[in-house]
Amino acid sequence: MVKTKQLFAGLALMTFGLGTAQADYTLNLMEGVTSISRDVYGLHMLVFWVCVVIGIAVFGTMFYSIYFHRKSRGHKASLFHESTKIEIIWTIIPTVILILLAIPATKVMLEMDDTKDSDMSIKVTGWQWKWEYEYLDSGVRFFSSLDEASNKARQLNSGIDPRTVPNYLLEVDKPLVVPINTKIRFLFTAADVIHSWWVPDLGWKKDTIPGYINEAWTSVDKPGTYRGQCTELCGRDHGFMPIVVIAMEKPDYEAWVVEQKQQAVANASAADKEWSAEDLIAKGESVYTNNCASCHMADGAGLAGTFPAITGSALVTGDMDAQVDLMLNGKGMMPAFGQMLDPVDFAAVSTFIRNGLGNSVGDSIQPATIKALQGAIPATEYDDDDD
Amino acid sequence: MSAVVAEHEHDDHHDHGPEKGFLRWIITTNHKDIGTLYLVFALAMFFVGGSMALIIRAELFEPGMQFVSPQFFNSMTTMHALVMVFGAVMPAFVGFANWQIPLMIGAPDMALPRMNNMSFWLLVAGILMLASTLFMEGGAPASGWTLYPPLVLQTGAALPFAIFSVHLLGISSIMGAINIIATIFNMRAPKMTLMKMPLFVWTWLITAFLLIAIMPVFAGAVTMLLTDRFFDTSFFDAAGGGDPVLYQHIFWFFGHPEVYVMILPTFGIASTIIPVFARKPLFGYSSMVYATAAIAFLSFIVWAHHMFTVGMPMAGELYFMYATMLIAIPTGVKIFNWTATMWEGSMTFETPMLFSIAFVVLFTLGGFTGLMMALAPVDFQYHDTYFIVAHFHYTLVPASVFIIMAGAYFWVPKWTGHMYDERLARFHFWLSAISVNILFFPQHFLGLAGMPRRIPDYAVQFADWNMVSSIGAFIFGFSQLLFVYIMYKTVKGGTGEKVSDEVWEDAHKHSLEWSLPSPVPYHTFDTPPEKIPTEHF
């Protein structure tokens, strides 16, 4: 029933056009919340109306001709087939229009490129399939990936109606937080393949490319939550790495930074303490769901021929060092989780897969051990100082 | 000289018809047979690529994942594009070239008939190898038809097969292009000077030069992928001192002219059909030729407009923006010329004309969105969204594909001597023209509203337009079965009505093929024609 209703709603919309659009719909580009995004929107509308006017002129002439100059109305063909004058006219007019469009476009382009005098910098690294944010001024650093509710609903035949999931596929576990009215310089790079970072409300997207540092800037002038997605095909879960930016008043933002720093200290001490196997397994289950289940499946059965099973795997039920080494450094399609997971999560999921999903090896590994191993990983080669 | 040879052969092969039986189609060197092979193969691939599109649209009918895994979805978008570009659209135009170029310039056959046969069978081999990757471990390539590294290097066992199939398709295209150039330069009837050639011949001549220039570039790019993967080179690997963006520059140096390979012959067929049904000469013949050449030239110097977001230096962004905007000028000239050709004509609206008018209108819409995305700062919003998907499908489906249909309806009475069912054909046209807009128009809204391309699932605010688009896709897809039925019926005898030699009223004034008998004999222009039509210049 719902489907039929939607179908009719869709068809009705097609018939009656823009007027009846529901609030959910946007048919046009959004104006956004930065001066750049409004400039871009203005340019978009300008070129749109130029096209509409040209379209009316060309199609108007054509349809007049189709209606009146038809054989069935007894119209005799005239045999003209050349006019240098008219050819020159319809070469020059478009040229003038193009020049008039190029001038404002150049202005916006130059403005977009001007990353000078920024107040703060955020480094964005694309990973398959999550974003890493690093605040270069305050040292805050975290990963941001698809939230658990969307992730469960988006599994093949999950039985969960996406309409019941708030902000389906546009929600993350940990959003990027920025202050308003602050010129923020973004630095973009990638750890594995090319991604592209796009929040429509900011007015642009930028590719994140391994070995490159790209720059862009923004200054949000309204507090709010702005959502976007990866827009460069980056593999299987390309459609499932959203971006959420929360813009807040400066004092709120500063409070958030302090909180993040305290959290980092707490995490560090959690990594140093002794964990019981039960606690690790309990924590590991949710880490598994968020990071591993999309390939190795929620029940650990994997996907024959493509993603190996965890259940009964010789590697997982064998020597723990080999398993941890693979998880740290990755191999082929298996991403290197060494830098993606903090020591507690890493130890938790390592322990979980050995003692859950049908496996029962009975051992566990401590976060402190992982921390030492992670310390030995050479720093990422994609450093910002080569820009 | 060619006249002498042709006359000599005429004596030798007086009653020489096609080989009997199935073998005729394997070993044929006849341009008409090879043209038919290309067209039938293209039609088959149109349905293979179309089925993949329907899998995509079925998955996107509703939010949530219902039918396929994300990895398979990515394989479908990749294979749909490769099959449609290299298996359907390009071969269809080569099919028309094979049939029509010798007939239009008064030549007995293509200049290099054996190579002609080989280039067809290499095409089949290339496409079969590409299709075989669907059944390999790790699945078919899933990195988009652009095959960008580093992502494409994560492909499983399929990678080398996909690369070799690109090599085969490239060799096939180059051989076809050489043949077309050799034919046009050497085999024209004595009075057929270059500036008297029908526009379809002109557009193919220019297209053939594009193909020879770009296919080796693509072959080079994919070969570098091959050595990066198997021989430890680092052309595109940043960790080894290479550059992933270099691949994109090389690819689009091929890729942008490649999209014009699919549109220039379209222009040629439209310029052939519209004057016949307007009963007027084509307006501005020479400016049409120059505009085609200008578009072809510009296609080589605008490639990085596909890469505005990779982070080029400002000078690069501005240059590619200005150069891209220039394309609007010669393209505009073409659209104005077609309109002027219709103006003050005495038009009738048989199916080929209907498809051609729909082409002019809908291609212009695709041109408008092209102009919009030429503006680099706005492209930062449009890039890699459904707005782009809508744009290039408007320039490919209601443009290239519609004109392929128009050409088939236009020439099939001449080729077979049978008339197609006009009533059914018009029904096919209206079904296609309406459903193609239900299919692609809503994708503009989706893109502007923020839906990225190449995603298997989407946020719920995109649900309604996706559903509309999917409904359009299924109507459009199944409507094309009607085309197969009409064509089959025509070949088998059509309406039974006897087709005149010129088929369409006064068509013989426009081009040479209409002075030949219907159906066209197996061998034509054994002696070059004395007189050539003068209507088009």
PDB file of N, CA and C in Angstrom, chain A residues 6-7 14 25-27 30 44 65 69 71 75 77-78 80-81 87 90 98 105-106 112-113 128 154 157 168 194 198 200 203 205 207 212 214 229 231-233 235-236 238 381, chain B residues 62 65-66 68 70-71 74 143 154 239 243 248 279-280 284 287 309-310 314 322 325 337 342 344-347 377 380-384 449 452 454 457 464-465 467-468 471 505 537:
ATOM      1  N   GLN A   6       3.298   5.893  -2.619  1.00  0.00           N
ATOM      2  CA  GLN A   6       4.501   6.639  -3.027  1.00  0.00           C
ATOM      3  C   GLN A   6       4.549   6.801  -4.529  1.00  0.00           C
ATOM      4  N   LEU A   7       4.135   5.725  -5.189  1.00  0.00           N
ATOM      5  CA  LEU A   7       4.150   5.745  -6.639  1.00  0.00           C
ATOM      6  C   LEU A   7       3.248   6.863  -7.147  1.00  0.00           C
ATOM      7  N   MET A  14       5.312  14.572 -10.738  1.00  0.00           N
ATOM      8  CA  MET A  14       5.765  14.736 -12.113  1.00  0.00           C
ATOM      9  C   MET A  14       4.755  15.578 -12.894  1.00  0.00           C
ATOM     10  N   TYR A  25      11.391  17.127  -0.193  1.00  0.00           N
ATOM     11  CA  TYR A  25      12.008  17.228  -1.494  1.00  0.00           C
ATOM     12  C   TYR A  25      12.846  18.483  -1.614  1.00  0.00           C
ATOM     13  N   THR A  26      13.959  18.367  -2.307  1.00  0.00           N
ATOM     14  CA  THR A  26      14.548  19.566  -2.867  1.00  0.00           C
ATOM     15  C   THR A  26      14.737  19.260  -4.339  1.00  0.00           C
ATOM     16  N   LEU A  27      14.278  20.167  -5.167  1.00  0.00           N
ATOM     17  CA  LEU A  27      14.407  19.956  -6.603  1.00  0.00           C
ATOM     18  C   LEU A  27      15.603  20.724  -7.119  1.00  0.00           C
ATOM     19  N   MET A  30      20.965  23.470  -3.116  1.00  0.00           N
ATOM     20  CA  MET A  30      20.709  24.230  -1.892  1.00  0.00           C
ATOM     21  C   MET A  30      21.603  25.472  -1.842  1.00  0.00           C
ATOM     22  N   HIS A  44      24.745  29.283 -10.329  1.00  0.00           N
ATOM     23  CA  HIS A  44      23.902  28.179 -10.820  1.00  0.00           C
ATOM     24  C   HIS A  44      22.585  28.727 -11.370  1.00  0.00           C
ATOM     25  N   SER A  65       7.870  26.306 -36.395  1.00  0.00           N
ATOM     26  CA  SER A  65       8.152  25.764 -37.715  1.00  0.00           C
ATOM     27  C   SER A  65       7.501  24.389 -37.887  1.00  0.00           C
ATOM     28  N   HIS A  69       5.101  24.901 -40.764  1.00  0.00           N
ATOM     29  CA  HIS A  69       5.796  24.557 -42.007  1.00  0.00           C
ATOM     30  C   HIS A  69       5.702  23.066 -42.287  1.00  0.00           C
ATOM     31  N   LYS A  71       3.920  19.752 -44.419  1.00  0.00           N
ATOM     32  CA  LYS A  71       3.349  19.460 -45.722  1.00  0.00           C
ATOM     33  C   LYS A  71       1.830  19.332 -45.622  1.00  0.00           C
ATOM     34  N   HIS A  75       2.232  23.610 -46.833  1.00  0.00           N
ATOM     35  CA  HIS A  75       3.341  24.545 -46.909  1.00  0.00           C
ATOM     36  C   HIS A  75       4.357  24.092 -47.944  1.00  0.00           C
ATOM     37  N   ALA A  77       8.072  24.046 -49.543  1.00  0.00           N
ATOM     38  CA  ALA A  77       9.421  24.233 -49.025  1.00  0.00           C
ATOM     39  C   ALA A  77      10.109  25.380 -49.753  1.00  0.00           C
ATOM     40  N   SER A  78      10.732  26.263 -48.997  1.00  0.00           N
ATOM     41  CA  SER A  78      11.573  27.268 -49.648  1.00  0.00           C
ATOM     42  C   SER A  78      12.978  26.681 -49.701  1.00  0.00           C
ATOM     43  N   PHE A  80      16.060  28.063 -49.456  1.00  0.00           N
ATOM     44  CA  PHE A  80      17.260  28.741 -48.949  1.00  0.00           C
ATOM     45  C   PHE A  80      18.100  27.757 -48.138  1.00  0.00           C
ATOM     46  N   HIS A  81      19.416  27.880 -48.215  1.00  0.00           N
ATOM     47  CA  HIS A  81      20.234  26.964 -47.441  1.00  0.00           C
ATOM     48  C   HIS A  81      21.566  27.584 -47.008  1.00  0.00           C
ATOM     49  N   GLU A  87      24.798  33.195 -39.933  1.00  0.00           N
ATOM     50  CA  GLU A  87      25.767  32.306 -39.266  1.00  0.00           C
ATOM     51  C   GLU A  87      26.690  33.111 -38.348  1.00  0.00           C
ATOM     52  N   TRP A  90      24.701  34.137 -35.180  1.00  0.00           N
ATOM     53  CA  TRP A  90      24.527  33.134 -34.131  1.00  0.00           C
ATOM     54  C   TRP A  90      25.827  32.464 -33.691  1.00  0.00           C
ATOM     55  N   LEU A  98      28.727  33.733 -23.338  1.00  0.00           N
ATOM     56  CA  LEU A  98      29.735  32.943 -22.624  1.00  0.00           C
ATOM     57  C   LEU A  98      30.690  33.845 -21.850  1.00  0.00           C
ATOM     58  N   ALA A 105      31.993  33.620 -12.956  1.00  0.00           N
ATOM     59  CA  ALA A 105      32.512  32.297 -12.599  1.00  0.00           C
ATOM     60  C   ALA A 105      33.972  32.394 -12.172  1.00  0.00           C
ATOM     61  N   THR A 106      34.743  33.224 -12.878  1.00  0.00           N
ATOM     62  CA  THR A 106      36.154  33.390 -12.528  1.00  0.00           C
ATOM     63  C   THR A 106      36.287  33.992 -11.134  1.00  0.00           C
ATOM     64  N   MET A 112      37.146  30.980  -4.018  1.00  0.00           N
ATOM     65  CA  MET A 112      37.185  29.631  -3.443  1.00  0.00           C
ATOM     66  C   MET A 112      38.604  29.167  -3.156  1.00  0.00           C
ATOM     67  N   ASP A 113      39.519  29.621  -3.998  1.00  0.00           N
ATOM     68  CA  ASP A 113      40.892  29.137  -3.934  1.00  0.00           C
ATOM     69  C   ASP A 113      41.702  29.803  -2.829  1.00  0.00           C
ATOM     70  N   GLN A 128      38.928   3.548   3.294  1.00  0.00           N
ATOM     71  CA  GLN A 128      37.829   2.667   2.919  1.00  0.00           C
ATOM     72  C   GLN A 128      37.222   2.135   4.206  1.00  0.00           C
ATOM     73  N   ARG A 154      21.076  -1.226   6.335  1.00  0.00           N
ATOM     74  CA  ARG A 154      21.493  -1.252   4.934  1.00  0.00           C
ATOM     75  C   ARG A 154      22.048  -2.606   4.494  1.00  0.00           C
ATOM     76  N   ASN A 157      18.651  -7.254   2.446  1.00  0.00           N
ATOM     77  CA  ASN A 157      17.434  -7.826   3.029  1.00  0.00           C
ATOM     78  C   ASN A 157      17.449  -7.814   4.549  1.00  0.00           C
ATOM     79  N   TYR A 168      18.755   8.117   7.694  1.00  0.00           N
ATOM     80  CA  TYR A 168      19.296   6.892   7.117  1.00  0.00           C
ATOM     81  C   TYR A 168      20.443   7.197   6.143  1.00  0.00           C
ATOM     82  N   ILE A 194      41.097   6.829  -3.860  1.00  0.00           N
ATOM     83  CA  ILE A 194      40.605   8.208  -3.928  1.00  0.00           C
ATOM     84  C   ILE A 194      39.175   8.278  -3.390  1.00  0.00           C
ATOM     85  N   TRP A 198      32.273  15.801   0.390  1.00  0.00           N
ATOM     86  CA  TRP A 198      31.251  16.746  -0.092  1.00  0.00           C
ATOM     87  C   TRP A 198      30.169  16.979   0.948  1.00  0.00           C
ATOM     88  N   PRO A 200      27.047  19.467   0.683  1.00  0.00           N
ATOM     89  CA  PRO A 200      26.441  20.428  -0.238  1.00  0.00           C
ATOM     90  C   PRO A 200      26.260  21.821   0.370  1.00  0.00           C
ATOM     91  N   GLY A 203      29.061  24.187  -0.249  1.00  0.00           N
ATOM     92  CA  GLY A 203      29.183  24.728  -1.598  1.00  0.00           C
ATOM     93  C   GLY A 203      30.243  24.096  -2.477  1.00  0.00           C
ATOM     94  N   LYS A 205      32.976  20.303  -3.259  1.00  0.00           N
ATOM     95  CA  LYS A 205      33.539  19.026  -2.853  1.00  0.00           C
ATOM     96  C   LYS A 205      35.002  19.011  -3.257  1.00  0.00           C
ATOM     97  N   ASP A 207      38.416  16.204  -3.857  1.00  0.00           N
ATOM     98  CA  ASP A 207      38.890  14.821  -3.847  1.00  0.00           C
ATOM     99  C   ASP A 207      39.977  14.646  -2.796  1.00  0.00           C
ATOM    100  N   TYR A 212      48.589  13.066  -2.164  1.00  0.00           N
ATOM    101  CA  TYR A 212      48.317  14.480  -2.432  1.00  0.00           C
ATOM    102  C   TYR A 212      47.780  15.150  -1.171  1.00  0.00           C
ATOM    103  N   ASN A 214      45.211  18.205  -0.799  1.00  0.00           N
ATOM    104  CA  ASN A 214      44.367  19.225  -1.409  1.00  0.00           C
ATOM    105  C   ASN A 214      43.888  20.184  -0.333  1.00  0.00           C
ATOM    106  N   GLN A 229      28.167  13.269   1.738  1.00  0.00           N
ATOM    107  CA  GLN A 229      28.616  11.901   1.477  1.00  0.00           C
ATOM    108  C   GLN A 229      29.914  11.905   0.692  1.00  0.00           C
ATOM    109  N   THR A 231      31.822  11.272  -2.578  1.00  0.00           N
ATOM    110  CA  THR A 231      31.296  11.332  -3.940  1.00  0.00           C
ATOM    111  C   THR A 231      32.264  10.796  -4.982  1.00  0.00           C
ATOM    112  N   GLU A 232      33.327  10.117  -4.571  1.00  0.00           N
ATOM    113  CA  GLU A 232      34.175   9.468  -5.588  1.00  0.00           C
ATOM    114  C   GLU A 232      34.139   7.981  -5.300  1.00  0.00           C
ATOM    115  N   LEU A 233      33.742   7.220  -6.314  1.00  0.00           N
ATOM    116  CA  LEU A 233      33.617   5.774  -6.128  1.00  0.00           C
ATOM    117  C   LEU A 233      34.888   5.214  -5.476  1.00  0.00           C
ATOM    118  N   GLY A 235      34.980   1.948  -3.872  1.00  0.00           N
ATOM    119  CA  GLY A 235      34.898   0.525  -3.566  1.00  0.00           C
ATOM    120  C   GLY A 235      33.540   0.151  -3.038  1.00  0.00           C
ATOM    121  N   ARG A 236      33.474  -1.024  -2.455  1.00  0.00           N
ATOM    122  CA  ARG A 236      32.203  -1.631  -2.106  1.00  0.00           C
ATOM    123  C   ARG A 236      31.300  -0.704  -1.292  1.00  0.00           C
ATOM    124  N   HIS A 238      31.281   2.513  -0.842  1.00  0.00           N
ATOM    125  CA  HIS A 238      31.311   3.929  -1.233  1.00  0.00           C
ATOM    126  C   HIS A 238      30.024   4.649  -0.827  1.00  0.00           C
ATOM    127  N   GLU A 381      52.870   7.762   5.671  1.00  0.00           N
ATOM    128  CA  GLU A 381      53.748   8.484   4.734  1.00  0.00           C
ATOM    129  C   GLU A 381      53.079   9.718   4.145  1.00  0.00           C
TER     130      GLU A 381
ATOM    131  N   GLU B  62      13.853   1.451  -4.491  1.00  0.00           N
ATOM    132  CA  GLU B  62      13.491   1.809  -3.118  1.00  0.00           C
ATOM    133  C   GLU B  62      14.750   1.942  -2.289  1.00  0.00           C
ATOM    134  N   MET B  65      18.773  -2.205   0.730  1.00  0.00           N
ATOM    135  CA  MET B  65      19.380  -3.120  -0.239  1.00  0.00           C
ATOM    136  C   MET B  65      18.460  -4.319  -0.398  1.00  0.00           C
ATOM    137  N   GLN B  66      17.919  -4.510  -1.613  1.00  0.00           N
ATOM    138  CA  GLN B  66      16.952  -5.594  -1.799  1.00  0.00           C
ATOM    139  C   GLN B  66      17.471  -6.758  -2.638  1.00  0.00           C
ATOM    140  N   VAL B  68      20.896  -6.953  -4.739  1.00  0.00           N
ATOM    141  CA  VAL B  68      22.299  -7.284  -5.030  1.00  0.00           C
ATOM    142  C   VAL B  68      23.206  -6.732  -3.935  1.00  0.00           C
ATOM    143  N   PRO B  70      26.516  -4.580  -2.613  1.00  0.00           N
ATOM    144  CA  PRO B  70      27.111  -3.340  -3.124  1.00  0.00           C
ATOM    145  C   PRO B  70      28.217  -3.590  -4.142  1.00  0.00           C
ATOM    146  N   GLN B  71      29.020  -4.653  -3.917  1.00  0.00           N
ATOM    147  CA  GLN B  71      30.118  -4.932  -4.842  1.00  0.00           C
ATOM    148  C   GLN B  71      29.569  -5.278  -6.226  1.00  0.00           C
ATOM    149  N   ASN B  74      28.346  -2.230  -8.005  1.00  0.00           N
ATOM    150  CA  ASN B  74      29.431  -1.473  -8.638  1.00  0.00           C
ATOM    151  C   ASN B  74      29.894  -2.137  -9.934  1.00  0.00           C
ATOM    152  N   SER B 143      35.109  -0.625 -10.587  1.00  0.00           N
ATOM    153  CA  SER B 143      35.683   0.675 -10.242  1.00  0.00           C
ATOM    154  C   SER B 143      35.160   1.778 -11.146  1.00  0.00           C
ATOM    155  N   GLN B 154      42.399  -3.000  -6.954  1.00  0.00           N
ATOM    156  CA  GLN B 154      41.828  -3.942  -5.991  1.00  0.00           C
ATOM    157  C   GLN B 154      40.935  -4.982  -6.675  1.00  0.00           C
ATOM    158  N   ALA B 239      52.964   5.798  -3.236  1.00  0.00           N
ATOM    159  CA  ALA B 239      53.977   5.265  -2.324  1.00  0.00           C
ATOM    160  C   ALA B 239      55.265   4.931  -3.066  1.00  0.00           C
ATOM    161  N   ASP B 243      51.804   8.717  -9.460  1.00  0.00           N
ATOM    162  CA  ASP B 243      50.802   9.764  -9.327  1.00  0.00           C
ATOM    163  C   ASP B 243      49.428   9.253  -9.789  1.00  0.00           C
ATOM    164  N   GLN B 248      44.213   9.851 -14.410  1.00  0.00           N
ATOM    165  CA  GLN B 248      42.982  10.555 -14.787  1.00  0.00           C
ATOM    166  C   GLN B 248      43.230  11.477 -15.970  1.00  0.00           C
ATOM    167  N   ARG B 279      12.215  18.494 -46.766  1.00  0.00           N
ATOM    168  CA  ARG B 279      12.219  18.728 -48.225  1.00  0.00           C
ATOM    169  C   ARG B 279      12.987  19.996 -48.567  1.00  0.00           C
ATOM    170  N   LYS B 280      14.094  20.159 -47.912  1.00  0.00           N
ATOM    171  CA  LYS B 280      14.951  21.330 -48.119  1.00  0.00           C
ATOM    172  C   LYS B 280      16.394  20.862 -48.052  1.00  0.00           C
ATOM    173  N   GLY B 284      23.410  25.593 -44.170  1.00  0.00           N
ATOM    174  CA  GLY B 284      24.789  25.837 -43.732  1.00  0.00           C
ATOM    175  C   GLY B 284      25.675  24.608 -43.789  1.00  0.00           C
ATOM    176  N   SER B 287      29.291  25.277 -42.868  1.00  0.00           N
ATOM    177  CA  SER B 287      29.499  25.611 -41.450  1.00  0.00           C
ATOM    178  C   SER B 287      29.289  24.367 -40.586  1.00  0.00           C
ATOM    179  N   THR B 309      37.585  18.717  -9.513  1.00  0.00           N
ATOM    180  CA  THR B 309      37.717  18.593  -8.055  1.00  0.00           C
ATOM    181  C   THR B 309      38.988  17.872  -7.606  1.00  0.00           C
ATOM    182  N   VAL B 310      39.884  17.522  -8.539  1.00  0.00           N
ATOM    183  CA  VAL B 310      41.090  16.807  -8.083  1.00  0.00           C
ATOM    184  C   VAL B 310      42.117  17.749  -7.472  1.00  0.00           C
ATOM    185  N   MET B 314      45.103  26.898  -9.962  1.00  0.00           N
ATOM    186  CA  MET B 314      44.069  27.824 -10.423  1.00  0.00           C
ATOM    187  C   MET B 314      44.130  28.064 -11.926  1.00  0.00           C
ATOM    188  N   TYR B 322      37.379  27.830 -19.388  1.00  0.00           N
ATOM    189  CA  TYR B 322      37.150  28.657 -20.592  1.00  0.00           C
ATOM    190  C   TYR B 322      37.086  27.783 -21.847  1.00  0.00           C
ATOM    191  N   MET B 325      33.834  25.983 -22.149  1.00  0.00           N
ATOM    192  CA  MET B 325      32.705  26.842 -22.522  1.00  0.00           C
ATOM    193  C   MET B 325      32.671  27.071 -24.036  1.00  0.00           C
ATOM    194  N   ASN B 337      21.509  25.433 -37.036  1.00  0.00           N
ATOM    195  CA  ASN B 337      21.417  25.013 -38.438  1.00  0.00           C
ATOM    196  C   ASN B 337      20.304  23.988 -38.668  1.00  0.00           C
ATOM    197  N   MET B 342      14.729  23.147 -40.783  1.00  0.00           N
ATOM    198  CA  MET B 342      13.289  22.869 -40.674  1.00  0.00           C
ATOM    199  C   MET B 342      12.472  24.097 -41.076  1.00  0.00           C
ATOM    200  N   GLU B 344      10.600  26.986 -42.728  1.00  0.00           N
ATOM    201  CA  GLU B 344      10.080  27.178 -44.087  1.00  0.00           C
ATOM    202  C   GLU B 344      10.201  25.911 -44.929  1.00  0.00           C
ATOM    203  N   GLY B 345      10.252  24.753 -44.245  1.00  0.00           N
ATOM    204  CA  GLY B 345      10.285  23.516 -44.996  1.00  0.00           C
ATOM    205  C   GLY B 345       8.870  23.066 -45.316  1.00  0.00           C
ATOM    206  N   SER B 346       8.795  21.827 -45.827  1.00  0.00           N
ATOM    207  CA  SER B 346       7.483  21.243 -46.064  1.00  0.00           C
ATOM    208  C   SER B 346       7.525  19.895 -45.357  1.00  0.00           C
ATOM    209  N   MET B 347       7.367  19.969 -44.032  1.00  0.00           N
ATOM    210  CA  MET B 347       7.751  18.817 -43.223  1.00  0.00           C
ATOM    211  C   MET B 347       6.688  17.739 -43.156  1.00  0.00           C
ATOM    212  N   PRO B 377      33.340  26.529 -10.736  1.00  0.00           N
ATOM    213  CA  PRO B 377      32.905  26.629  -9.336  1.00  0.00           C
ATOM    214  C   PRO B 377      31.557  25.955  -9.094  1.00  0.00           C
ATOM    215  N   PHE B 380      31.803  22.190  -8.814  1.00  0.00           N
ATOM    216  CA  PHE B 380      32.174  21.667  -7.493  1.00  0.00           C
ATOM    217  C   PHE B 380      30.950  21.132  -6.761  1.00  0.00           C
ATOM    218  N   GLN B 381      29.765  21.630  -7.098  1.00  0.00           N
ATOM    219  CA  GLN B 381      28.539  21.048  -6.545  1.00  0.00           C
ATOM    220  C   GLN B 381      28.037  19.890  -7.413  1.00  0.00           C
ATOM    221  N   TYR B 382      28.005  20.080  -8.738  1.00  0.00           N
ATOM    222  CA  TYR B 382      27.418  19.061  -9.614  1.00  0.00           C
ATOM    223  C   TYR B 382      28.247  17.772  -9.696  1.00  0.00           C
ATOM    224  N   HIS B 383      29.572  17.909  -9.622  1.00  0.00           N
ATOM    225  CA  HIS B 383      30.476  16.807  -9.956  1.00  0.00           C
ATOM    226  C   HIS B 383      30.120  15.513  -9.218  1.00  0.00           C
ATOM    227  N   ASP B 384      30.119  14.394  -9.982  1.00  0.00           N
ATOM    228  CA  ASP B 384      29.863  13.071  -9.400  1.00  0.00           C
ATOM    229  C   ASP B 384      28.529  12.948  -8.689  1.00  0.00           C
ATOM    230  N   ALA B 449      19.717  17.844  -5.489  1.00  0.00           N
ATOM    231  CA  ALA B 449      19.357  17.679  -4.081  1.00  0.00           C
ATOM    232  C   ALA B 449      20.465  16.998  -3.293  1.00  0.00           C
ATOM    233  N   PRO B 452      24.821  11.466  -4.639  1.00  0.00           N
ATOM    234  CA  PRO B 452      26.013  11.130  -5.418  1.00  0.00           C
ATOM    235  C   PRO B 452      25.699  10.008  -6.405  1.00  0.00           C
ATOM    236  N   ARG B 454      26.752   6.422  -8.511  1.00  0.00           N
ATOM    237  CA  ARG B 454      27.420   5.154  -8.187  1.00  0.00           C
ATOM    238  C   ARG B 454      27.221   4.718  -6.744  1.00  0.00           C
ATOM    239  N   ASP B 457      22.515   2.536  -2.628  1.00  0.00           N
ATOM    240  CA  ASP B 457      21.450   2.788  -1.664  1.00  0.00           C
ATOM    241  C   ASP B 457      21.530   4.268  -1.299  1.00  0.00           C
ATOM    242  N   ASP B 464      11.503   9.173  -3.689  1.00  0.00           N
ATOM    243  CA  ASP B 464      10.405   9.308  -4.652  1.00  0.00           C
ATOM    244  C   ASP B 464      10.891   9.461  -6.085  1.00  0.00           C
ATOM    245  N   TRP B 465      11.881  10.326  -6.282  1.00  0.00           N
ATOM    246  CA  TRP B 465      12.350  10.519  -7.656  1.00  0.00           C
ATOM    247  C   TRP B 465      13.068   9.294  -8.186  1.00  0.00           C
ATOM    248  N   MET B 467      12.183   6.295  -7.503  1.00  0.00           N
ATOM    249  CA  MET B 467      11.133   5.368  -7.893  1.00  0.00           C
ATOM    250  C   MET B 467      10.589   5.759  -9.271  1.00  0.00           C
ATOM    251  N   VAL B 468      10.354   7.055  -9.469  1.00  0.00           N
ATOM    252  CA  VAL B 468       9.855   7.524 -10.762  1.00  0.00           C
ATOM    253  C   VAL B 468      10.855   7.148 -11.863  1.00  0.00           C
ATOM    254  N   ILE B 471      10.736   3.495 -12.707  1.00  0.00           N
ATOM    255  CA  ILE B 471       9.547   3.148 -13.503  1.00  0.00           C
ATOM    256  C   ILE B 471       9.799   3.516 -14.967  1.00  0.00           C
ATOM    257  N   GLU B 505      10.185  10.674 -50.357  1.00  0.00           N
ATOM    258  CA  GLU B 505       9.931  11.621 -51.436  1.00  0.00           C
ATOM    259  C   GLU B 505      11.174  12.476 -51.733  1.00  0.00           C
ATOM    260  N   PHE B 537      24.565  20.962 -50.627  1.00  0.00           N
ATOM    261  CA  PHE B 537      25.540  22.047 -50.438  1.00  0.00           C
ATOM    262  C   PHE B 537      25.122  23.268 -51.202  1.00  0.00           C
TER     263      PHE B 537
END
